[in-house]
Amino acid sequence: MTDAMTWTQTVVLGAVQGLTEFLPVSSSGHLRIVSGVFFGDDAGASFTAVTQLGTEAAVLIYFLRDIIRIVGAWFRGLFSADERGLDYRIGWYVIFATIPIGLLGFVFKDQIRTGARNLWLIATMLIVFSLVIFLAERYGTRKRPIEQLTLRDGVTMGLAQCLALVPGVSRSGATASAGLFLGLQREAAVRFSFLLAIPAVTASGLFSLPDAFSPSGEGLEASGVQLLVATLIAFVIGYASIAWLLRFVAKHSLNWFVGYRVVVGLIVLGLLAGGVVSAT
């Protein structure tokens, strides 16, 4: 039996989704933590996936010119070798890099909606994966611009995106870290990670729409109007978050988020150990 979501929960969780979707801190993990710590329940994997449509709409609009250019170049390149430049190649890189998460997301969809949302796991992954981000910043050369992106880079970042199926990892954190390990410039790695997220997250959100209206597992049950409002809030805040993050990574290290992840992870582990919140 699921509980009805309140409007306070709707607004707060929509804002959390918008704030954290593009930062390397795990939006799904934060939605689970906030709903568990402050509301005593789980917002649910379907609510998470559907509100991600708002933040993905923000990506689509923010990168609309890039997307139109890449899609146009991809179609032209199919029929003319003279058109097969960087944008044509990026189109193929996104397609090939999306295949792994599409397959794994479908195969493990039930585990993602249940066991993977355990707060012990989420808090642990927040801490553990912060080390991965730190190492990527420490050992990545950050010399290669996006013009030097290869199919191997795209597929590697696509495989890294699969880690984001586990709440607490972070989609942008996983893909950007992979890009840094490959020697990409920080801004290039983050920009491609945004483009890479569009097909996977959009498909996930659309696939989860029916379950969001009638959840079959644990979690809060949101009405259609609440889902719409939460998605719109996520869109507005998410758009501002994209603009801020791209400016931030041009001059600052991702290590600023490492400390934050560790602190939040330790706090959640402490609350769990003290019996203040439930892990499930």
PDB file of C-alpha atoms in Angstrom:
ATOM      1  CA  MET A   1       0.000   0.000   0.000  1.00  0.00           C
ATOM      2  CA  THR A   2       1.538   3.310  -1.061  1.00  0.00           C
ATOM      3  CA  ASP A   3       0.999   6.696   0.603  1.00  0.00           C
ATOM      4  CA  ALA A   4      -0.222   9.717  -1.330  1.00  0.00           C
ATOM      5  CA  MET A   5       2.426  12.349  -2.004  1.00  0.00           C
ATOM      6  CA  THR A   6       1.771  15.769  -0.457  1.00  0.00           C
ATOM      7  CA  TRP A   7       2.279  19.067  -2.278  1.00  0.00           C
ATOM      8  CA  THR A   8       5.178  19.940   0.016  1.00  0.00           C
ATOM      9  CA  GLN A   9       6.878  16.718  -0.989  1.00  0.00           C
ATOM     10  CA  THR A  10       6.095  17.426  -4.653  1.00  0.00           C
ATOM     11  CA  VAL A  11       7.729  20.871  -4.613  1.00  0.00           C
ATOM     12  CA  VAL A  12      10.736  19.840  -2.529  1.00  0.00           C
ATOM     13  CA  LEU A  13      11.484  16.694  -4.513  1.00  0.00           C
ATOM     14  CA  GLY A  14      11.018  18.481  -7.840  1.00  0.00           C
ATOM     15  CA  ALA A  15      13.517  21.125  -6.708  1.00  0.00           C
ATOM     16  CA  VAL A  16      15.972  18.464  -5.526  1.00  0.00           C
ATOM     17  CA  GLN A  17      15.773  16.755  -8.920  1.00  0.00           C
ATOM     18  CA  GLY A  18      16.486  20.006 -10.734  1.00  0.00           C
ATOM     19  CA  LEU A  19      19.361  20.975  -8.450  1.00  0.00           C
ATOM     20  CA  THR A  20      21.161  17.643  -8.475  1.00  0.00           C
ATOM     21  CA  GLU A  21      20.522  16.034 -11.885  1.00  0.00           C
ATOM     22  CA  PHE A  22      23.528  17.623 -13.563  1.00  0.00           C
ATOM     23  CA  LEU A  23      25.860  17.916 -10.602  1.00  0.00           C
ATOM     24  CA  PRO A  24      28.124  14.894  -9.907  1.00  0.00           C
ATOM     25  CA  VAL A  25      26.264  14.100  -6.678  1.00  0.00           C
ATOM     26  CA  SER A  26      23.516  11.663  -7.861  1.00  0.00           C
ATOM     27  CA  SER A  27      20.018  13.075  -8.286  1.00  0.00           C
ATOM     28  CA  SER A  28      18.357   9.679  -7.732  1.00  0.00           C
ATOM     29  CA  GLY A  29      20.397   9.211  -4.566  1.00  0.00           C
ATOM     30  CA  HIS A  30      19.446  12.660  -3.284  1.00  0.00           C
ATOM     31  CA  LEU A  31      15.762  12.128  -4.029  1.00  0.00           C
ATOM     32  CA  ARG A  32      15.897   8.873  -2.071  1.00  0.00           C
ATOM     33  CA  ILE A  33      17.795  10.490   0.822  1.00  0.00           C
ATOM     34  CA  VAL A  34      15.589  13.592   1.060  1.00  0.00           C
ATOM     35  CA  SER A  35      12.357  11.609   0.817  1.00  0.00           C
ATOM     36  CA  GLY A  36      13.612   9.076   3.370  1.00  0.00           C
ATOM     37  CA  VAL A  37      15.143  11.478   5.900  1.00  0.00           C
ATOM     38  CA  PHE A  38      12.566  14.281   5.791  1.00  0.00           C
ATOM     39  CA  PHE A  39       9.404  12.488   4.701  1.00  0.00           C
ATOM     40  CA  GLY A  40       9.948   8.969   6.032  1.00  0.00           C
ATOM     41  CA  ASP A  41       9.260   7.289   2.700  1.00  0.00           C
ATOM     42  CA  ASP A  42      10.722   6.715  -0.763  1.00  0.00           C
ATOM     43  CA  ALA A  43       9.717   8.985  -3.638  1.00  0.00           C
ATOM     44  CA  GLY A  44       9.996   5.910  -5.833  1.00  0.00           C
ATOM     45  CA  ALA A  45      12.075   5.027  -8.877  1.00  0.00           C
ATOM     46  CA  SER A  46       9.221   5.889 -11.239  1.00  0.00           C
ATOM     47  CA  PHE A  47       8.769   9.391  -9.780  1.00  0.00           C
ATOM     48  CA  THR A  48      12.522   9.879 -10.136  1.00  0.00           C
ATOM     49  CA  ALA A  49      12.522   8.752 -13.758  1.00  0.00           C
ATOM     50  CA  VAL A  50       9.520  10.869 -14.755  1.00  0.00           C
ATOM     51  CA  THR A  51      10.786  14.089 -13.147  1.00  0.00           C
ATOM     52  CA  GLN A  52      14.039  13.510 -15.007  1.00  0.00           C
ATOM     53  CA  LEU A  53      12.032  14.321 -18.126  1.00  0.00           C
ATOM     54  CA  GLY A  54      11.937  17.902 -16.845  1.00  0.00           C
ATOM     55  CA  THR A  55      15.693  18.120 -16.492  1.00  0.00           C
ATOM     56  CA  GLU A  56      16.192  16.394 -19.844  1.00  0.00           C
ATOM     57  CA  ALA A  57      13.881  18.969 -21.434  1.00  0.00           C
ATOM     58  CA  ALA A  58      16.225  21.571 -19.940  1.00  0.00           C
ATOM     59  CA  VAL A  59      19.174  19.842 -21.652  1.00  0.00           C
ATOM     60  CA  LEU A  60      17.306  19.698 -24.944  1.00  0.00           C
ATOM     61  CA  ILE A  61      16.544  23.404 -24.867  1.00  0.00           C
ATOM     62  CA  TYR A  62      19.963  24.470 -23.570  1.00  0.00           C
ATOM     63  CA  PHE A  63      21.783  22.436 -26.227  1.00  0.00           C
ATOM     64  CA  LEU A  64      19.107  22.827 -28.906  1.00  0.00           C
ATOM     65  CA  ARG A  65      21.449  24.414 -31.442  1.00  0.00           C
ATOM     66  CA  ASP A  66      24.071  21.730 -30.832  1.00  0.00           C
ATOM     67  CA  ILE A  67      21.480  18.956 -31.104  1.00  0.00           C
ATOM     68  CA  ILE A  68      20.006  20.307 -34.343  1.00  0.00           C
ATOM     69  CA  ARG A  69      23.489  20.684 -35.790  1.00  0.00           C
ATOM     70  CA  ILE A  70      24.558  17.158 -34.751  1.00  0.00           C
ATOM     71  CA  VAL A  71      21.336  15.479 -35.928  1.00  0.00           C
ATOM     72  CA  GLY A  72      21.457  17.355 -39.229  1.00  0.00           C
ATOM     73  CA  ALA A  73      25.118  16.464 -39.764  1.00  0.00           C
ATOM     74  CA  TRP A  74      24.408  12.825 -38.900  1.00  0.00           C
ATOM     75  CA  PHE A  75      21.631  12.523 -41.473  1.00  0.00           C
ATOM     76  CA  ARG A  76      23.651  14.338 -44.151  1.00  0.00           C
ATOM     77  CA  GLY A  77      26.677  12.163 -43.387  1.00  0.00           C
ATOM     78  CA  LEU A  78      24.659   9.025 -44.031  1.00  0.00           C
ATOM     79  CA  PHE A  79      24.425  10.014 -47.701  1.00  0.00           C
ATOM     80  CA  SER A  80      27.572  12.077 -48.252  1.00  0.00           C
ATOM     81  CA  ALA A  81      31.113  11.291 -47.115  1.00  0.00           C
ATOM     82  CA  ASP A  82      31.966  14.993 -47.381  1.00  0.00           C
ATOM     83  CA  GLU A  83      29.592  15.713 -44.479  1.00  0.00           C
ATOM     84  CA  ARG A  84      31.200  13.276 -42.053  1.00  0.00           C
ATOM     85  CA  GLY A  85      32.857  15.725 -39.700  1.00  0.00           C
ATOM     86  CA  LEU A  86      32.901  16.056 -35.910  1.00  0.00           C
ATOM     87  CA  ASP A  87      29.132  16.473 -35.484  1.00  0.00           C
ATOM     88  CA  TYR A  88      28.448  13.397 -37.629  1.00  0.00           C
ATOM     89  CA  ARG A  89      30.868  11.355 -35.529  1.00  0.00           C
ATOM     90  CA  ILE A  90      29.392  12.619 -32.240  1.00  0.00           C
ATOM     91  CA  GLY A  91      25.960  11.501 -33.455  1.00  0.00           C
ATOM     92  CA  TRP A  92      27.250   7.962 -33.879  1.00  0.00           C
ATOM     93  CA  TYR A  93      29.160   8.105 -30.576  1.00  0.00           C
ATOM     94  CA  VAL A  94      25.951   8.966 -28.691  1.00  0.00           C
ATOM     95  CA  ILE A  95      24.059   6.139 -30.431  1.00  0.00           C
ATOM     96  CA  PHE A  96      26.670   3.471 -29.709  1.00  0.00           C
ATOM     97  CA  ALA A  97      27.316   4.743 -26.167  1.00  0.00           C
ATOM     98  CA  THR A  98      23.596   4.558 -25.292  1.00  0.00           C
ATOM     99  CA  ILE A  99      23.269   0.848 -26.116  1.00  0.00           C
ATOM    100  CA  PRO A 100      24.895  -0.512 -22.898  1.00  0.00           C
ATOM    101  CA  ILE A 101      22.685   1.414 -20.458  1.00  0.00           C
ATOM    102  CA  GLY A 102      19.605   0.633 -22.547  1.00  0.00           C
ATOM    103  CA  LEU A 103      20.260  -3.099 -22.325  1.00  0.00           C
ATOM    104  CA  LEU A 104      21.241  -3.132 -18.637  1.00  0.00           C
ATOM    105  CA  GLY A 105      18.418  -0.807 -17.638  1.00  0.00           C
ATOM    106  CA  PHE A 106      15.884  -3.147 -19.238  1.00  0.00           C
ATOM    107  CA  VAL A 107      17.392  -6.347 -17.808  1.00  0.00           C
ATOM    108  CA  PHE A 108      17.778  -5.022 -14.250  1.00  0.00           C
ATOM    109  CA  LYS A 109      14.736  -2.728 -14.098  1.00  0.00           C
ATOM    110  CA  ASP A 110      13.187  -4.605 -11.150  1.00  0.00           C
ATOM    111  CA  GLN A 111      16.383  -4.479  -9.067  1.00  0.00           C
ATOM    112  CA  ILE A 112      16.768  -0.763  -9.819  1.00  0.00           C
ATOM    113  CA  ARG A 113      13.277  -0.085  -8.489  1.00  0.00           C
ATOM    114  CA  THR A 114      13.751  -2.094  -5.271  1.00  0.00           C
ATOM    115  CA  GLY A 115      17.035  -3.281  -3.761  1.00  0.00           C
ATOM    116  CA  ALA A 116      19.229  -0.627  -5.372  1.00  0.00           C
ATOM    117  CA  ARG A 117      17.306   2.079  -3.474  1.00  0.00           C
ATOM    118  CA  ASN A 118      18.569   0.888  -0.073  1.00  0.00           C
ATOM    119  CA  LEU A 119      20.009   3.864   1.810  1.00  0.00           C
ATOM    120  CA  TRP A 120      23.017   1.848   3.052  1.00  0.00           C
ATOM    121  CA  LEU A 121      23.982   1.246  -0.562  1.00  0.00           C
ATOM    122  CA  ILE A 122      23.323   4.839  -1.642  1.00  0.00           C
ATOM    123  CA  ALA A 123      25.339   6.381   1.203  1.00  0.00           C
ATOM    124  CA  THR A 124      28.208   3.961   0.582  1.00  0.00           C
ATOM    125  CA  MET A 125      28.257   4.716  -3.144  1.00  0.00           C
ATOM    126  CA  LEU A 126      28.274   8.465  -2.472  1.00  0.00           C
ATOM    127  CA  ILE A 127      31.495   8.002  -0.526  1.00  0.00           C
ATOM    128  CA  VAL A 128      33.134   5.313  -2.670  1.00  0.00           C
ATOM    129  CA  PHE A 129      32.500   7.021  -5.984  1.00  0.00           C
ATOM    130  CA  SER A 130      33.805  10.324  -4.646  1.00  0.00           C
ATOM    131  CA  LEU A 131      37.208   8.593  -4.674  1.00  0.00           C
ATOM    132  CA  VAL A 132      36.747   7.802  -8.379  1.00  0.00           C
ATOM    133  CA  ILE A 133      36.031  11.468  -9.144  1.00  0.00           C
ATOM    134  CA  PHE A 134      39.063  12.502  -7.090  1.00  0.00           C
ATOM    135  CA  LEU A 135      41.335  10.073  -8.943  1.00  0.00           C
ATOM    136  CA  ALA A 136      39.974  11.234 -12.308  1.00  0.00           C
ATOM    137  CA  GLU A 137      40.830  14.812 -11.427  1.00  0.00           C
ATOM    138  CA  ARG A 138      44.202  13.761 -10.036  1.00  0.00           C
ATOM    139  CA  TYR A 139      45.402  11.627 -12.953  1.00  0.00           C
ATOM    140  CA  GLY A 140      43.426  12.925 -15.953  1.00  0.00           C
ATOM    141  CA  THR A 141      45.637  15.024 -18.251  1.00  0.00           C
ATOM    142  CA  ARG A 142      42.705  17.239 -19.370  1.00  0.00           C
ATOM    143  CA  LYS A 143      44.492  18.075 -22.626  1.00  0.00           C
ATOM    144  CA  ARG A 144      42.128  16.744 -25.299  1.00  0.00           C
ATOM    145  CA  PRO A 145      39.337  19.024 -26.589  1.00  0.00           C
ATOM    146  CA  ILE A 146      36.002  17.649 -27.759  1.00  0.00           C
ATOM    147  CA  GLU A 147      37.282  17.829 -31.360  1.00  0.00           C
ATOM    148  CA  GLN A 148      39.547  14.868 -30.508  1.00  0.00           C
ATOM    149  CA  LEU A 149      36.707  12.698 -29.183  1.00  0.00           C
ATOM    150  CA  THR A 150      36.813   9.152 -30.590  1.00  0.00           C
ATOM    151  CA  LEU A 151      34.409   6.207 -30.753  1.00  0.00           C
ATOM    152  CA  ARG A 152      36.453   4.495 -28.038  1.00  0.00           C
ATOM    153  CA  ASP A 153      35.949   7.547 -25.800  1.00  0.00           C
ATOM    154  CA  GLY A 154      32.218   7.578 -26.461  1.00  0.00           C
ATOM    155  CA  VAL A 155      31.713   3.864 -25.780  1.00  0.00           C
ATOM    156  CA  THR A 156      33.864   4.034 -22.634  1.00  0.00           C
ATOM    157  CA  MET A 157      31.792   6.929 -21.301  1.00  0.00           C
ATOM    158  CA  GLY A 158      28.658   5.014 -22.291  1.00  0.00           C
ATOM    159  CA  LEU A 159      29.786   2.031 -20.237  1.00  0.00           C
ATOM    160  CA  ALA A 160      30.536   4.370 -17.326  1.00  0.00           C
ATOM    161  CA  GLN A 161      26.992   5.737 -17.630  1.00  0.00           C
ATOM    162  CA  CYS A 162      25.711   2.257 -16.711  1.00  0.00           C
ATOM    163  CA  LEU A 163      27.071   2.806 -13.189  1.00  0.00           C
ATOM    164  CA  ALA A 164      24.438   5.510 -12.760  1.00  0.00           C
ATOM    165  CA  LEU A 165      21.792   2.769 -12.594  1.00  0.00           C
ATOM    166  CA  VAL A 166      22.907   2.478  -8.960  1.00  0.00           C
ATOM    167  CA  PRO A 167      21.616   5.494  -6.970  1.00  0.00           C
ATOM    168  CA  GLY A 168      24.483   7.288  -5.294  1.00  0.00           C
ATOM    169  CA  VAL A 169      26.924   6.990  -8.196  1.00  0.00           C
ATOM    170  CA  SER A 170      25.809   9.949 -10.393  1.00  0.00           C
ATOM    171  CA  ARG A 171      25.385   9.837 -14.141  1.00  0.00           C
ATOM    172  CA  SER A 172      27.337  13.034 -14.776  1.00  0.00           C
ATOM    173  CA  GLY A 173      29.970  12.021 -12.224  1.00  0.00           C
ATOM    174  CA  ALA A 174      30.507   8.619 -13.852  1.00  0.00           C
ATOM    175  CA  THR A 175      30.628   9.840 -17.453  1.00  0.00           C
ATOM    176  CA  ALA A 176      32.676  12.960 -16.722  1.00  0.00           C
ATOM    177  CA  SER A 177      35.167  10.949 -14.647  1.00  0.00           C
ATOM    178  CA  ALA A 178      35.546   8.470 -17.506  1.00  0.00           C
ATOM    179  CA  GLY A 179      36.184  11.387 -19.847  1.00  0.00           C
ATOM    180  CA  LEU A 180      38.841  12.800 -17.538  1.00  0.00           C
ATOM    181  CA  PHE A 181      40.574   9.409 -17.269  1.00  0.00           C
ATOM    182  CA  LEU A 182      40.622   9.393 -21.093  1.00  0.00           C
ATOM    183  CA  GLY A 183      42.446  12.719 -21.070  1.00  0.00           C
ATOM    184  CA  LEU A 184      39.537  14.928 -22.175  1.00  0.00           C
ATOM    185  CA  GLN A 185      39.326  18.521 -21.047  1.00  0.00           C
ATOM    186  CA  ARG A 186      36.926  18.891 -18.141  1.00  0.00           C
ATOM    187  CA  GLU A 187      34.416  21.025 -20.047  1.00  0.00           C
ATOM    188  CA  ALA A 188      34.518  18.633 -23.026  1.00  0.00           C
ATOM    189  CA  ALA A 189      33.857  15.625 -20.772  1.00  0.00           C
ATOM    190  CA  VAL A 190      30.930  17.345 -19.039  1.00  0.00           C
ATOM    191  CA  ARG A 191      29.424  18.629 -22.297  1.00  0.00           C
ATOM    192  CA  PHE A 192      29.487  15.179 -23.924  1.00  0.00           C
ATOM    193  CA  SER A 193      28.063  13.619 -20.751  1.00  0.00           C
ATOM    194  CA  PHE A 194      25.039  15.924 -21.092  1.00  0.00           C
ATOM    195  CA  LEU A 195      24.497  14.908 -24.727  1.00  0.00           C
ATOM    196  CA  LEU A 196      24.959  11.250 -23.804  1.00  0.00           C
ATOM    197  CA  ALA A 197      22.305  11.412 -21.077  1.00  0.00           C
ATOM    198  CA  ILE A 198      19.527  12.696 -23.361  1.00  0.00           C
ATOM    199  CA  PRO A 199      18.379   9.455 -25.084  1.00  0.00           C
ATOM    200  CA  ALA A 200      18.819   7.200 -22.026  1.00  0.00           C
ATOM    201  CA  VAL A 201      17.051   9.438 -19.513  1.00  0.00           C
ATOM    202  CA  THR A 202      14.270  10.413 -21.905  1.00  0.00           C
ATOM    203  CA  ALA A 203      13.555   6.759 -22.701  1.00  0.00           C
ATOM    204  CA  SER A 204      13.650   5.861 -18.993  1.00  0.00           C
ATOM    205  CA  GLY A 205      11.200   8.621 -18.095  1.00  0.00           C
ATOM    206  CA  LEU A 206       8.716   7.729 -20.836  1.00  0.00           C
ATOM    207  CA  PHE A 207       8.978   4.018 -19.990  1.00  0.00           C
ATOM    208  CA  SER A 208       8.222   4.783 -16.314  1.00  0.00           C
ATOM    209  CA  LEU A 209       5.158   6.982 -16.908  1.00  0.00           C
ATOM    210  CA  PRO A 210       2.581   4.179 -16.454  1.00  0.00           C
ATOM    211  CA  ASP A 211       4.199   2.944 -13.214  1.00  0.00           C
ATOM    212  CA  ALA A 212       4.442   6.470 -11.829  1.00  0.00           C
ATOM    213  CA  PHE A 213       0.658   6.801 -11.902  1.00  0.00           C
ATOM    214  CA  SER A 214       0.112   3.390 -10.296  1.00  0.00           C
ATOM    215  CA  PRO A 215       3.239   2.354  -8.367  1.00  0.00           C
ATOM    216  CA  SER A 216       3.515  -1.379  -7.805  1.00  0.00           C
ATOM    217  CA  GLY A 217       6.305  -1.246  -5.228  1.00  0.00           C
ATOM    218  CA  GLU A 218       7.297   0.856  -2.272  1.00  0.00           C
ATOM    219  CA  GLY A 219       7.136   4.614  -2.525  1.00  0.00           C
ATOM    220  CA  LEU A 220       4.929   7.666  -2.511  1.00  0.00           C
ATOM    221  CA  GLU A 221       2.124   7.862  -5.052  1.00  0.00           C
ATOM    222  CA  ALA A 222       1.959  11.148  -6.958  1.00  0.00           C
ATOM    223  CA  SER A 223      -1.068  12.341  -8.920  1.00  0.00           C
ATOM    224  CA  GLY A 224      -0.765  13.374 -12.547  1.00  0.00           C
ATOM    225  CA  VAL A 225      -0.888  17.063 -11.607  1.00  0.00           C
ATOM    226  CA  GLN A 226       1.814  16.579  -8.972  1.00  0.00           C
ATOM    227  CA  LEU A 227       4.040  14.782 -11.471  1.00  0.00           C
ATOM    228  CA  LEU A 228       3.557  17.647 -13.924  1.00  0.00           C
ATOM    229  CA  VAL A 229       4.355  20.319 -11.326  1.00  0.00           C
ATOM    230  CA  ALA A 230       7.427  18.453 -10.041  1.00  0.00           C
ATOM    231  CA  THR A 231       8.656  17.988 -13.615  1.00  0.00           C
ATOM    232  CA  LEU A 232       8.189  21.695 -14.404  1.00  0.00           C
ATOM    233  CA  ILE A 233      10.081  22.683 -11.241  1.00  0.00           C
ATOM    234  CA  ALA A 234      12.865  20.283 -12.171  1.00  0.00           C
ATOM    235  CA  PHE A 235      12.973  21.827 -15.651  1.00  0.00           C
ATOM    236  CA  VAL A 236      13.352  25.430 -14.475  1.00  0.00           C
ATOM    237  CA  ILE A 237      15.936  24.709 -11.786  1.00  0.00           C
ATOM    238  CA  GLY A 238      17.702  22.167 -14.008  1.00  0.00           C
ATOM    239  CA  TYR A 239      18.169  24.718 -16.802  1.00  0.00           C
ATOM    240  CA  ALA A 240      19.840  27.135 -14.398  1.00  0.00           C
ATOM    241  CA  SER A 241      21.951  24.273 -13.020  1.00  0.00           C
ATOM    242  CA  ILE A 242      23.315  23.404 -16.486  1.00  0.00           C
ATOM    243  CA  ALA A 243      24.392  26.974 -17.179  1.00  0.00           C
ATOM    244  CA  TRP A 244      26.041  27.239 -13.780  1.00  0.00           C
ATOM    245  CA  LEU A 245      27.886  23.910 -13.980  1.00  0.00           C
ATOM    246  CA  LEU A 246      29.359  24.557 -17.441  1.00  0.00           C
ATOM    247  CA  ARG A 247      30.736  27.889 -16.218  1.00  0.00           C
ATOM    248  CA  PHE A 248      31.965  26.285 -13.007  1.00  0.00           C
ATOM    249  CA  VAL A 249      33.892  23.389 -14.585  1.00  0.00           C
ATOM    250  CA  ALA A 250      35.635  25.751 -16.983  1.00  0.00           C
ATOM    251  CA  LYS A 251      37.601  27.139 -14.043  1.00  0.00           C
ATOM    252  CA  HIS A 252      37.132  24.749 -11.126  1.00  0.00           C
ATOM    253  CA  SER A 253      37.817  21.118 -10.281  1.00  0.00           C
ATOM    254  CA  LEU A 254      35.113  18.503  -9.727  1.00  0.00           C
ATOM    255  CA  ASN A 255      36.817  17.872  -6.383  1.00  0.00           C
ATOM    256  CA  TRP A 256      34.572  20.557  -4.904  1.00  0.00           C
ATOM    257  CA  PHE A 257      31.814  17.949  -5.103  1.00  0.00           C
ATOM    258  CA  VAL A 258      33.961  15.168  -3.647  1.00  0.00           C
ATOM    259  CA  GLY A 259      33.955  16.653  -0.154  1.00  0.00           C
ATOM    260  CA  TYR A 260      30.216  17.266  -0.325  1.00  0.00           C
ATOM    261  CA  ARG A 261      29.523  13.654  -1.341  1.00  0.00           C
ATOM    262  CA  VAL A 262      31.627  12.303   1.524  1.00  0.00           C
ATOM    263  CA  VAL A 263      29.927  14.527   4.115  1.00  0.00           C
ATOM    264  CA  VAL A 264      26.404  13.611   2.950  1.00  0.00           C
ATOM    265  CA  GLY A 265      27.306   9.921   2.782  1.00  0.00           C
ATOM    266  CA  LEU A 266      28.707   9.929   6.318  1.00  0.00           C
ATOM    267  CA  ILE A 267      25.671  11.782   7.673  1.00  0.00           C
ATOM    268  CA  VAL A 268      23.284   9.263   6.125  1.00  0.00           C
ATOM    269  CA  LEU A 269      25.354   6.330   7.418  1.00  0.00           C
ATOM    270  CA  GLY A 270      25.249   7.891  10.876  1.00  0.00           C
ATOM    271  CA  LEU A 271      21.468   8.309  10.739  1.00  0.00           C
ATOM    272  CA  LEU A 272      21.092   4.707   9.609  1.00  0.00           C
ATOM    273  CA  ALA A 273      23.409   3.376  12.303  1.00  0.00           C
ATOM    274  CA  GLY A 274      21.540   5.360  14.936  1.00  0.00           C
ATOM    275  CA  GLY A 275      18.173   4.049  13.770  1.00  0.00           C
ATOM    276  CA  VAL A 276      16.951   7.553  12.963  1.00  0.00           C
ATOM    277  CA  VAL A 277      15.947   6.601   9.414  1.00  0.00           C
ATOM    278  CA  SER A 278      15.076   3.303   7.777  1.00  0.00           C
ATOM    279  CA  ALA A 279      17.246   1.930   4.969  1.00  0.00           C
ATOM    280  CA  THR A 280      14.254   0.768   2.925  1.00  0.00           C
TER     281      THR A 280
END
